[in-house]
mmCIF file of C-alpha atoms in Angstrom:
data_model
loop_
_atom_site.group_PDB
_atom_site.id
_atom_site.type_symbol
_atom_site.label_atom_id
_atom_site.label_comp_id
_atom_site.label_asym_id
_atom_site.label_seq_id
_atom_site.Cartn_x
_atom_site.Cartn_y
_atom_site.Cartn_z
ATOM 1 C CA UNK A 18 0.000 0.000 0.000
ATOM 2 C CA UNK A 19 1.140 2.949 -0.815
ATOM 3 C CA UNK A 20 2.753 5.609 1.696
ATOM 4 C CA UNK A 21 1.655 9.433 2.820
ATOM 5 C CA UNK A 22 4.283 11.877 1.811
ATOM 6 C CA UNK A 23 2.283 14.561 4.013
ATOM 7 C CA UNK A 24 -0.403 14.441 6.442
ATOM 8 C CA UNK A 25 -1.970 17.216 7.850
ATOM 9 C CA UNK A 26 -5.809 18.689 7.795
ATOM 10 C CA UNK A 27 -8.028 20.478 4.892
ATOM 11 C CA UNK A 28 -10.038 23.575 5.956
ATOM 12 C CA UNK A 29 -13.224 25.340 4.641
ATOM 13 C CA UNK A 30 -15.102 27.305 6.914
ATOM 14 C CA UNK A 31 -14.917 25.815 10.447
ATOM 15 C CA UNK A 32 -15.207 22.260 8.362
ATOM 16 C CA UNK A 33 -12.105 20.252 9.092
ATOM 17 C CA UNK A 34 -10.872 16.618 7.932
ATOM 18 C CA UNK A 35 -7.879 15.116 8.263
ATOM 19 C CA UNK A 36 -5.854 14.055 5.477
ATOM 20 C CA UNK A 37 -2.837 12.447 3.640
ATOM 21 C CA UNK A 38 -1.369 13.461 0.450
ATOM 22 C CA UNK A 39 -0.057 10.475 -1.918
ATOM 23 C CA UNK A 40 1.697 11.036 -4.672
ATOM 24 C CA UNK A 41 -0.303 10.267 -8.026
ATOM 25 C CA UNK A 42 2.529 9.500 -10.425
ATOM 26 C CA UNK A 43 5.596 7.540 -10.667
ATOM 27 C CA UNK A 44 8.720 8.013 -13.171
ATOM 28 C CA UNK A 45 9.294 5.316 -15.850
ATOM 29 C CA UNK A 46 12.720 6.981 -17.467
ATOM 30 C CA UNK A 47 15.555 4.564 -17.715
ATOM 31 C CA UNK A 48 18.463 5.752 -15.476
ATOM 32 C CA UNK A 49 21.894 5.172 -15.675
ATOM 33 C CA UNK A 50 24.559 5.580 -13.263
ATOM 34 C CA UNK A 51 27.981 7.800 -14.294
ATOM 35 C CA UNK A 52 30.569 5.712 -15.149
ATOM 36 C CA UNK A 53 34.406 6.896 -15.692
ATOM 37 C CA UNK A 54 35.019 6.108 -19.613
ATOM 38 C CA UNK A 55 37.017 3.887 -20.141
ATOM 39 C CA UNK A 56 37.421 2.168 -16.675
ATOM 40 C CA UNK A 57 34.015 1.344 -15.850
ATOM 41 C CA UNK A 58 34.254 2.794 -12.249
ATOM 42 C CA UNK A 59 31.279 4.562 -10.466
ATOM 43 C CA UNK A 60 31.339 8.118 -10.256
ATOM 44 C CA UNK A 61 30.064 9.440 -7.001
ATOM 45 C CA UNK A 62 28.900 13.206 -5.778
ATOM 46 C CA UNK A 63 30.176 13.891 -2.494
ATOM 47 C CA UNK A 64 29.503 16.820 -0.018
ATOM 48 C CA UNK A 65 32.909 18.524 0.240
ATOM 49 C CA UNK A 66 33.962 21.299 2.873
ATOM 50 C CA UNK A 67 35.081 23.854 0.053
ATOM 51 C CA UNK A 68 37.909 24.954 2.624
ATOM 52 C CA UNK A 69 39.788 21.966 3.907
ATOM 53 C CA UNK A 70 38.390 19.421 0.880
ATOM 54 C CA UNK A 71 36.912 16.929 4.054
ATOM 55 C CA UNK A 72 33.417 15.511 3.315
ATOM 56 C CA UNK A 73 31.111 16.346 5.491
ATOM 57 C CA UNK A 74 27.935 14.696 6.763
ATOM 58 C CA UNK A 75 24.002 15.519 6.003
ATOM 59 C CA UNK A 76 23.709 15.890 10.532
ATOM 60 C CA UNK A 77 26.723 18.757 10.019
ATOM 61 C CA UNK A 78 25.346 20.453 7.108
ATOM 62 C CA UNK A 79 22.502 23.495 7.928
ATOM 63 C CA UNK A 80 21.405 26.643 5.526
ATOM 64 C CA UNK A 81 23.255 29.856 5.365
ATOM 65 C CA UNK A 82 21.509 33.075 4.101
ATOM 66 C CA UNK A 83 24.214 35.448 2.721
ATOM 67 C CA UNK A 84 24.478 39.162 3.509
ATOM 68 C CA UNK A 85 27.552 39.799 2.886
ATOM 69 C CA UNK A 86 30.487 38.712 1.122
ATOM 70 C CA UNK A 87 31.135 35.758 3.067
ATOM 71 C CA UNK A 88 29.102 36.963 5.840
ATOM 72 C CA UNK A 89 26.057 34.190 6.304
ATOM 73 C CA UNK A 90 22.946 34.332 8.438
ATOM 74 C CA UNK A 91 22.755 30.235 9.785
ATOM 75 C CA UNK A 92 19.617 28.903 9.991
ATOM 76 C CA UNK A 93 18.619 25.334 11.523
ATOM 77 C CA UNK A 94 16.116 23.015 9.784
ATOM 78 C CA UNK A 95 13.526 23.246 13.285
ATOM 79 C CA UNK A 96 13.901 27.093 13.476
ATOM 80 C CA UNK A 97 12.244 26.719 9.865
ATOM 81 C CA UNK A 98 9.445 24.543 10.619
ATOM 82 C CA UNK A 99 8.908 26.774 14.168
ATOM 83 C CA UNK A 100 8.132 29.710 12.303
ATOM 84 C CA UNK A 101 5.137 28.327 10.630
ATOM 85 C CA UNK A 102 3.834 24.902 12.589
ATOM 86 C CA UNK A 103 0.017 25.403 11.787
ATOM 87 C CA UNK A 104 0.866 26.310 8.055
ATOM 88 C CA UNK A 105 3.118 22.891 7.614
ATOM 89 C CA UNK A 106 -0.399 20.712 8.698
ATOM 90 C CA UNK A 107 -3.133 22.526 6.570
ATOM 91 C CA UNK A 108 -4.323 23.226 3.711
ATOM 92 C CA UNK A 109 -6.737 26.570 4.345
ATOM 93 C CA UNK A 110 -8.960 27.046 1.510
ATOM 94 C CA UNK A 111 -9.552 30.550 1.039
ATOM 95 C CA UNK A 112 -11.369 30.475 -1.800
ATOM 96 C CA UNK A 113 -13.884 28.500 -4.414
ATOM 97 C CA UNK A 114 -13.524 29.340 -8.122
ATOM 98 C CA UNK A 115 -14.305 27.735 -11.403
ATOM 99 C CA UNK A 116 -12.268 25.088 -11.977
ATOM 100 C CA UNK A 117 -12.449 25.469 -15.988
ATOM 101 C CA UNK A 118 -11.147 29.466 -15.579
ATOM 102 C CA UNK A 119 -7.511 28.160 -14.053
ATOM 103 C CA UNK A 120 -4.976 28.012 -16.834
ATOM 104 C CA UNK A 121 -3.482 24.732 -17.722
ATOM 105 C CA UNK A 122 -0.173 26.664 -17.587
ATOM 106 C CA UNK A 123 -0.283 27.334 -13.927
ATOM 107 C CA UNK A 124 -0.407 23.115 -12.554
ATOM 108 C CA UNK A 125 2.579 21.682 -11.710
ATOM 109 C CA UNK A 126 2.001 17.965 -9.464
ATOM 110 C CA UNK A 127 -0.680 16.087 -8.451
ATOM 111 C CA UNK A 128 -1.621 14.192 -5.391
ATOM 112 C CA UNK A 129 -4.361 12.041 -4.365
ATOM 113 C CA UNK A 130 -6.087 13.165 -1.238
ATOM 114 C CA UNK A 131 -7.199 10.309 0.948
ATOM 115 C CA UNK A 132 -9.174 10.637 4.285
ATOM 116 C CA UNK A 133 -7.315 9.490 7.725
ATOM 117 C CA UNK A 134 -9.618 6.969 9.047
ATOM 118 C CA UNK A 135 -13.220 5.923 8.403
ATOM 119 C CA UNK A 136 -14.588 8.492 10.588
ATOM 120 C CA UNK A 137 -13.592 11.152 8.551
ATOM 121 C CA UNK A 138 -15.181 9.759 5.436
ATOM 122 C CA UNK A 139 -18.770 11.471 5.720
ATOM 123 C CA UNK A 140 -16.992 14.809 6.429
ATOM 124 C CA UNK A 141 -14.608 14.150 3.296
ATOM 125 C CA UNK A 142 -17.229 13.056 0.752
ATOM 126 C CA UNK A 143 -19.515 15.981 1.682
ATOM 127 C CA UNK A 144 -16.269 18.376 0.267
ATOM 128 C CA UNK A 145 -15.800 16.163 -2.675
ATOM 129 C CA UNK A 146 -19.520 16.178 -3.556
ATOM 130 C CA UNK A 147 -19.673 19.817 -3.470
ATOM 131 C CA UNK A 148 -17.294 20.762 -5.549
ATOM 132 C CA UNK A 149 -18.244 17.809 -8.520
ATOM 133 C CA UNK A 150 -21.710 19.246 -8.381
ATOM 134 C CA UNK A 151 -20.856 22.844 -8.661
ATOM 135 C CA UNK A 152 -17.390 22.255 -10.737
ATOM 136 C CA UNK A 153 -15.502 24.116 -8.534
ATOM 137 C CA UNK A 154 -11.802 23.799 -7.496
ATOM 138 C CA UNK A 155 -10.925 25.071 -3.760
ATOM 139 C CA UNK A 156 -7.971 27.102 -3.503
ATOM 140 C CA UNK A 157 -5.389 26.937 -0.589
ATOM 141 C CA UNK A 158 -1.690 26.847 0.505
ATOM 142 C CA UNK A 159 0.062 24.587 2.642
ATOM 143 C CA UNK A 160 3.863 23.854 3.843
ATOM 144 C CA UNK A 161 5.398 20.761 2.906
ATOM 145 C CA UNK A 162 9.204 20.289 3.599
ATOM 146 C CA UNK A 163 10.076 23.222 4.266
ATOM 147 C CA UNK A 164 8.407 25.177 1.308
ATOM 148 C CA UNK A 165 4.775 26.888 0.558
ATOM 149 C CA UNK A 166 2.513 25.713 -1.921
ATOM 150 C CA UNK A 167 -0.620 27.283 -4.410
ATOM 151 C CA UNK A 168 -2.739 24.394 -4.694
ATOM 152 C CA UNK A 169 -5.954 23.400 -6.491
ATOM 153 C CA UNK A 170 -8.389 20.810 -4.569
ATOM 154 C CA UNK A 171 -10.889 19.447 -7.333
ATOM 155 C CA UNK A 172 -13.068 16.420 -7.397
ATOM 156 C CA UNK A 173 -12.520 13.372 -8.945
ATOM 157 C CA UNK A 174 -15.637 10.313 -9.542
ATOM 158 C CA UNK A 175 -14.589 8.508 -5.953
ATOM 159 C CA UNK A 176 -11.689 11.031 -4.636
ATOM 160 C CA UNK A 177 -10.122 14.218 -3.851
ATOM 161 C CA UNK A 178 -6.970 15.391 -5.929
ATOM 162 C CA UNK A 179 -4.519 17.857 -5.237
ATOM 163 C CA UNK A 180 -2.454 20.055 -7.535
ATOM 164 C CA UNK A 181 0.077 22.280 -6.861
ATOM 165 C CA UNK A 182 -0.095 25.538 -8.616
ATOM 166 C CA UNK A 183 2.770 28.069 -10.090
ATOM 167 C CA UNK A 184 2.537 30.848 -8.199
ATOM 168 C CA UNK A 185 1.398 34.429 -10.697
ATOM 169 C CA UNK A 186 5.239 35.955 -10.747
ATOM 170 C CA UNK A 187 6.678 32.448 -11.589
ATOM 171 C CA UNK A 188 4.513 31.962 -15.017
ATOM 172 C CA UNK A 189 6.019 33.748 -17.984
ATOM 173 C CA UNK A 190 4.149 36.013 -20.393
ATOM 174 C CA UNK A 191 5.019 34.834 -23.887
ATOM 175 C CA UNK A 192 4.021 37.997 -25.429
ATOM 176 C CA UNK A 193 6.905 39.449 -24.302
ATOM 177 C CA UNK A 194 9.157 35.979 -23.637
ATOM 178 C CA UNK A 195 8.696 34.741 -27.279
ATOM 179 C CA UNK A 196 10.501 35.987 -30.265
ATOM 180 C CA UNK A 197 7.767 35.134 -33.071
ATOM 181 C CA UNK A 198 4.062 34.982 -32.420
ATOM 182 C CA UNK A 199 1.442 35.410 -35.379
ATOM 183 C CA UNK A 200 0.296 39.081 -35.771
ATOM 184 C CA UNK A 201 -3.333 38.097 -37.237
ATOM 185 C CA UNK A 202 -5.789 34.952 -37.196
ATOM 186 C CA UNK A 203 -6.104 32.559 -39.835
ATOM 187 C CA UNK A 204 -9.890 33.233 -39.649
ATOM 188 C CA UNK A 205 -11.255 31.989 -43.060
ATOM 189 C CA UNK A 206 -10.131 30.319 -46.567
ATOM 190 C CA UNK A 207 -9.737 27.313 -48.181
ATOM 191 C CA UNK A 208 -6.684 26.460 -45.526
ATOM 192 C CA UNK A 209 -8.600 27.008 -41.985
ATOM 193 C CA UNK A 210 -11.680 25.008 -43.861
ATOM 194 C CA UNK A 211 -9.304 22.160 -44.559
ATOM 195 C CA UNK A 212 -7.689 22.787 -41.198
ATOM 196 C CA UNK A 213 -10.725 21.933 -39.701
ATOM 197 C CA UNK A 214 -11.887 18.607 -41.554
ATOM 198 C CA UNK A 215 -8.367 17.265 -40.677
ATOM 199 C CA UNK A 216 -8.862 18.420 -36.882
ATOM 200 C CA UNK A 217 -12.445 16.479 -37.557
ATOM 201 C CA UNK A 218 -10.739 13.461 -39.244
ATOM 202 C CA UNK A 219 -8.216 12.732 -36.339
ATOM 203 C CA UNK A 220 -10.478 13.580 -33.491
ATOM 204 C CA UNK A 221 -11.166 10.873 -30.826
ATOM 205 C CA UNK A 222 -11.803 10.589 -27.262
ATOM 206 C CA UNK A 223 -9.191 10.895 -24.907
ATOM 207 C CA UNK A 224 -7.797 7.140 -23.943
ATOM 208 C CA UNK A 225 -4.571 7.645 -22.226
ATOM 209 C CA UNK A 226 -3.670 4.593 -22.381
ATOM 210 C CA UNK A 227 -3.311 4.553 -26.409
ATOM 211 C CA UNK A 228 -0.164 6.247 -26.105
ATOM 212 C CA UNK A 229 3.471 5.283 -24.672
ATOM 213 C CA UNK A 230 6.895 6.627 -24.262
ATOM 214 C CA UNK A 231 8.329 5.364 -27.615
ATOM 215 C CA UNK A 232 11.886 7.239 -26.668
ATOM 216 C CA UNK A 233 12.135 5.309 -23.664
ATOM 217 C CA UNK A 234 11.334 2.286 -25.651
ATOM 218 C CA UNK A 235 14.179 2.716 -27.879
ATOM 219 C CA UNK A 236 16.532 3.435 -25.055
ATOM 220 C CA UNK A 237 15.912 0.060 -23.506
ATOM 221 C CA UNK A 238 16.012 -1.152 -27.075
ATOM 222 C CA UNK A 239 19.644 0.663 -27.442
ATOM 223 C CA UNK A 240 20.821 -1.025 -24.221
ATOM 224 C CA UNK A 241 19.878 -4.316 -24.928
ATOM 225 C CA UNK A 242 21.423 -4.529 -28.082
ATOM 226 C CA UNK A 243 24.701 -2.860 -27.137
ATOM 227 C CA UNK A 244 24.726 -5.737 -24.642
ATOM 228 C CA UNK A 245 23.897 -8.493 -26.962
ATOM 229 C CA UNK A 246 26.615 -6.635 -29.325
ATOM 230 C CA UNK A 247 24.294 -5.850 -32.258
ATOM 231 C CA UNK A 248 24.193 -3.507 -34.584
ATOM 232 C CA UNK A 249 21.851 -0.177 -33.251
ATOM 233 C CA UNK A 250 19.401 1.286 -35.598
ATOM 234 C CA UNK A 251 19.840 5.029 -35.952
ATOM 235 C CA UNK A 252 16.350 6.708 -35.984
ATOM 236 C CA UNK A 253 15.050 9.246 -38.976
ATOM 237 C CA UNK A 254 15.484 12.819 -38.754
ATOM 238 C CA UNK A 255 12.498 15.330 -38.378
ATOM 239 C CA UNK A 256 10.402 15.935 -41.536
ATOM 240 C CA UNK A 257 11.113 19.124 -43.273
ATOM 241 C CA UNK A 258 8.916 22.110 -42.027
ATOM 242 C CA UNK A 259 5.774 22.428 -44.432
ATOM 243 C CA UNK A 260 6.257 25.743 -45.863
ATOM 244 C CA UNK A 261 3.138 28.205 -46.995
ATOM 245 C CA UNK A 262 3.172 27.268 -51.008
ATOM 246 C CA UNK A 263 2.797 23.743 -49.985
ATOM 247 C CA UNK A 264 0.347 24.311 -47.427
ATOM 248 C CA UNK A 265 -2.695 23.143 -48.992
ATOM 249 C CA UNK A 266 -0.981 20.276 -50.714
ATOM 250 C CA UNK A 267 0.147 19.033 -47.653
ATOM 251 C CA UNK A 268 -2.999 19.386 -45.818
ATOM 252 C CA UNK A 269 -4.527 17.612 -48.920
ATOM 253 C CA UNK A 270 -2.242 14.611 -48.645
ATOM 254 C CA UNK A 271 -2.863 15.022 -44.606
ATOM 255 C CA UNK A 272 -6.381 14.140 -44.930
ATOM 256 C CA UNK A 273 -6.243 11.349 -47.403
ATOM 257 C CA UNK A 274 -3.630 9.909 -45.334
ATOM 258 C CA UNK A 275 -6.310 10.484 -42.564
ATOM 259 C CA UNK A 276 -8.720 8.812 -44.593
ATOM 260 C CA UNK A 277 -6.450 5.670 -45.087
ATOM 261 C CA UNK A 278 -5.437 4.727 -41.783
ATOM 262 C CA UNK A 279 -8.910 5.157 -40.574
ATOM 263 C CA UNK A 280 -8.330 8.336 -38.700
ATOM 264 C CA UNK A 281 -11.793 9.546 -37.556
ATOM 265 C CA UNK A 282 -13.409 6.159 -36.956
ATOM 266 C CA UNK A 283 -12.582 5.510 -33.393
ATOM 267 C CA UNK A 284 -13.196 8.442 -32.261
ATOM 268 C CA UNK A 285 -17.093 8.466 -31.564
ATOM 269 C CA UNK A 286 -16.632 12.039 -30.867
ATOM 270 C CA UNK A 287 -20.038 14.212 -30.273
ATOM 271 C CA UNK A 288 -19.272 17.871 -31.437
ATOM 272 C CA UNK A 289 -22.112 20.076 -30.337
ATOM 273 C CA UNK A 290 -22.389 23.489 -32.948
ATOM 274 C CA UNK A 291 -22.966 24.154 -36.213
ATOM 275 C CA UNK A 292 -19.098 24.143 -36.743
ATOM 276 C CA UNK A 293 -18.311 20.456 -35.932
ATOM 277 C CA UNK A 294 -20.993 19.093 -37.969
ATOM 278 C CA UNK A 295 -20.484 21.735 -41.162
ATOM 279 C CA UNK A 296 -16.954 19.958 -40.666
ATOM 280 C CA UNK A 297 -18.177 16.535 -40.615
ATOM 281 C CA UNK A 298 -20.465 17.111 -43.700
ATOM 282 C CA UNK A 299 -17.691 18.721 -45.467
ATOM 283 C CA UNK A 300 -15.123 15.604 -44.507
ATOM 284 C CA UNK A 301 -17.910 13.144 -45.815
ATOM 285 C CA UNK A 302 -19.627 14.748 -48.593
ATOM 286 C CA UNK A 303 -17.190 16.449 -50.288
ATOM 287 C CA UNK A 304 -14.469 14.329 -51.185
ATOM 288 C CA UNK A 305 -15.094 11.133 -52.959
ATOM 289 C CA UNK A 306 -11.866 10.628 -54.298
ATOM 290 C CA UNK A 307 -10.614 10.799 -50.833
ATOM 291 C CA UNK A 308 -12.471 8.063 -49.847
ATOM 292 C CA UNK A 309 -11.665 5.640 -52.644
ATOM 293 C CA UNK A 310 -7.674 6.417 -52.273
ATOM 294 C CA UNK A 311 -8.662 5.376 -48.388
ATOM 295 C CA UNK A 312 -10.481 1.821 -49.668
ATOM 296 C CA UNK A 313 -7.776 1.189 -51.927
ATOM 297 C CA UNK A 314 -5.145 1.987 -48.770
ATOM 298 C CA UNK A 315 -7.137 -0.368 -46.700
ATOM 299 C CA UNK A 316 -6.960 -3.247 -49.863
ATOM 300 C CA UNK A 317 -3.350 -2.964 -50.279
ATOM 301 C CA UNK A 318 -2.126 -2.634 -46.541
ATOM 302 C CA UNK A 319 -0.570 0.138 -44.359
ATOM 303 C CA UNK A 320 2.836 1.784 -46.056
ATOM 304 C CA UNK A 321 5.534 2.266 -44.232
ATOM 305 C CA UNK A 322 4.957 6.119 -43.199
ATOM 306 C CA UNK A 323 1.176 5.030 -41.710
ATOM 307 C CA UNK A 324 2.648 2.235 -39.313
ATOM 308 C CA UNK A 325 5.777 4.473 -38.723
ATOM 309 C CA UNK A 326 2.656 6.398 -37.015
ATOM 310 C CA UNK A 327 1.409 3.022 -34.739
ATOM 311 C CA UNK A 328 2.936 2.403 -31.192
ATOM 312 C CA UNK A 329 5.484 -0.627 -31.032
ATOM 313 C CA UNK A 330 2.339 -2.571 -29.106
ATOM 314 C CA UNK A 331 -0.212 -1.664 -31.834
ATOM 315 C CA UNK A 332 3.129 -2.812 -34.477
ATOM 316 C CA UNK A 333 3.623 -6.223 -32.626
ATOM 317 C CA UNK A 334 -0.574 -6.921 -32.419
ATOM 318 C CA UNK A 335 -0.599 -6.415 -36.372
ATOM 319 C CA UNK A 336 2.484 -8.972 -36.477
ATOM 320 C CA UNK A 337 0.612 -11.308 -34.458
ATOM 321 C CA UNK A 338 -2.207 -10.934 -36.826
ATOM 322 C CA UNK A 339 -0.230 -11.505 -39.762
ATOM 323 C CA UNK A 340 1.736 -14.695 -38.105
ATOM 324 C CA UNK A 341 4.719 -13.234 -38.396
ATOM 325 C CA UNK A 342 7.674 -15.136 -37.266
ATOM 326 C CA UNK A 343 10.465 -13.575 -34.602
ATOM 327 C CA UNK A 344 8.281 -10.965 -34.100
ATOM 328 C CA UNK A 345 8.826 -10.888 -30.069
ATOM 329 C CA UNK A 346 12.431 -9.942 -30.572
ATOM 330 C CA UNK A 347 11.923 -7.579 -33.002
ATOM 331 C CA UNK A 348 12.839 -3.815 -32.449
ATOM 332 C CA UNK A 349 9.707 -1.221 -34.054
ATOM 333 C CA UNK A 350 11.775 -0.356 -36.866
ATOM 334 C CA UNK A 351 12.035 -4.048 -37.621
ATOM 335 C CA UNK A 352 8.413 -4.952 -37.042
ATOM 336 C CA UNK A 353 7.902 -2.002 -39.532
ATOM 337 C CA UNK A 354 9.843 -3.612 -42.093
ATOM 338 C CA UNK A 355 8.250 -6.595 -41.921
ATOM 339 C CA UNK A 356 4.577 -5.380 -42.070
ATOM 340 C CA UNK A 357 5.684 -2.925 -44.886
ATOM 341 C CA UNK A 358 7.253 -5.858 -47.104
ATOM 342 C CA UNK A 359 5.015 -5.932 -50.675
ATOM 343 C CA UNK A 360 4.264 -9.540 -50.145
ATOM 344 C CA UNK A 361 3.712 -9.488 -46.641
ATOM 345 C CA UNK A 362 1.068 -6.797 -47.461
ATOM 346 C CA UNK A 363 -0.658 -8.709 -50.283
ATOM 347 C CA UNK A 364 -0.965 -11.737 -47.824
ATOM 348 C CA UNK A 365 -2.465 -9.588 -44.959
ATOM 349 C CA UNK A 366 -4.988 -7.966 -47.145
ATOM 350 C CA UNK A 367 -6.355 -11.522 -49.129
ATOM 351 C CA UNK A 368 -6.521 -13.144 -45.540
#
């Protein structure tokens, strides 16, 4: 089971519950240690006494403020959790807004928020309840190790989840941070119109699990074979950037590629407006010749660019479909190959 990293109490009103924070997602990068080249020895970071070169222990070690050149005010690790004790064990909400009006820019973590015993589960649901039914997030600080936190309590179906905000002076405004922005809207044409039915053609709900970490796929891929001493694939440079007199042939060949890979039909999207379903109509009724390059995509197999586009599960299901052989040690480029092969194409499409 898994462990609180804080524990403390939430406030609204003079409501209070008692809580514990767990943390709602884990890191699946592939680490590596740091290695000395050509011996193989481990490299190790050590806290060093910058005068006499001694290392020095994490008991011996406490935080200096500098106000002066050399000068330091020391401060111990209690004296900082003395000055606020009430702050570091709740979470105050101050306020109720619309969950919807918070910028996606400004959340940083998120933590589950569990209740601290059964008796404080009445008291708990009662705050999650409220704010599913009037889609409001409650707004609140807290302390946790030794630092203060903008946070966002919203409601989930069963729970409560916590996220941890940016704080107004630490999000940057990119009208004045970025160096090229666009100075007027692509409102209207030919372009935003076909825009729009490739937006339509790719839409689909949102199924997280669909999608994977294909980079750290080919780093374990990369390790494995430099172990096994084989040959690594080197991976295919970015596409060229689509430039604006090939704009509407490339958002031609966008949507026919759409088209043939089957791009809209899992999606069971419901678009409310007159836009969505002017862009439906205009995606279905407009474009014949679309849809017979799509049947004749579907007759002859996937190329090579539309599975370069599948995950290396969705790659190895097709494999397993088509029976082919070796395909559990084979690395995506591989399983691409083989799917892509002419005859391996014809055979997949007559069975």
């Amino acid at each position: 089971m898994a462990r609180a990293i804080w524990t403390g109490v939430i406030t609204f009103g003079l409501v209070t519950v008692p809580v514990g924070l767990f943390t709602a997602t884990e890191d699946h990068t592939v680490h590596f240690h740091q290695l000395q080249r050509g011996t193989g020895d481990r490299i190790r970071n050590r806290r060093v006494n910058e005068r006499t070169g001694e290392e020095v222990s994490a008991s011996d070690i406490v935080k200096g403020y500098e106000v002066g050149e050399g000068e330091y005010v020391i401060v111990e690790p209690d004296e900082l959790d003395e000055i606020a004790p009430g702050r570091s064990k709740t979470i105050e909400i101050s306020d109720f807004v619309d969950l919807d009006r918070i910028e996606p820019v400004y959340f940083a973590r998120t933590y589950y928020v569990a209740p601290r015993g059964e008796e404080y589960l009445k008291v708990y649901e009662l705050l999650r309840a409220a704010l599913e039914k009037t889609g409001k997030a409650g707004v609140a600080t807290f302390v946790m190790r030794n630092k203060q936190y903008l946070t966002a309590l919203r409601a989930e179906e069963k729970l409560l989840v916590l996220q941890t905000l940016h704080w107004a002076d630490e999000v940057r405004d990119p009208g004045t941070e970025l160096p090229d922005l666009p100075s007027r809207r692509a409102g209207r044409g030919k372009e935003l119109d076909m825009a729009l039915r490739l937006v339509d053609a790719l839409s689909g709900p949102w199924e997280p699990h669909r999608y994977h970490d294909t980079y750290q796929e080919k780093v374990r891929e990369l390790v494995k074979a430099k172990a096994e001493g084989q040959e690594v694939a080197v991976a295919e440079g970015p596409p060229e950037a689509t430039g604006v007199v090939d704009l509407m042939a490339v958002l031609e060949s966008s949507l026919a590629q759409a088209g043939a890979s089957g791009g809209g039909k899992r999606s069971g999207s419901r678009r409310s407006g007159s836009a969505g379903k002017d862009s439906r109509r205009a995606a279905s009724g407009s474009s014949r010749p679309e849809r017979a390059r799509a049947s004749k995509a579907r007759e002859r197999g996937a190329s090579r660019s539309e599975l370069r586009q599948l995950t290396k599960a969705e790659l190895y299901e097709r494999a397993g479909e088509q029976g082919i052989e070796g395909r559990s040690k084979m690395t995506r480029d591989q399983l691409v190959d083989a799917l892509a092969r002419p005859g391996r194409r014809r055979a997949g499409s007559a069975a």
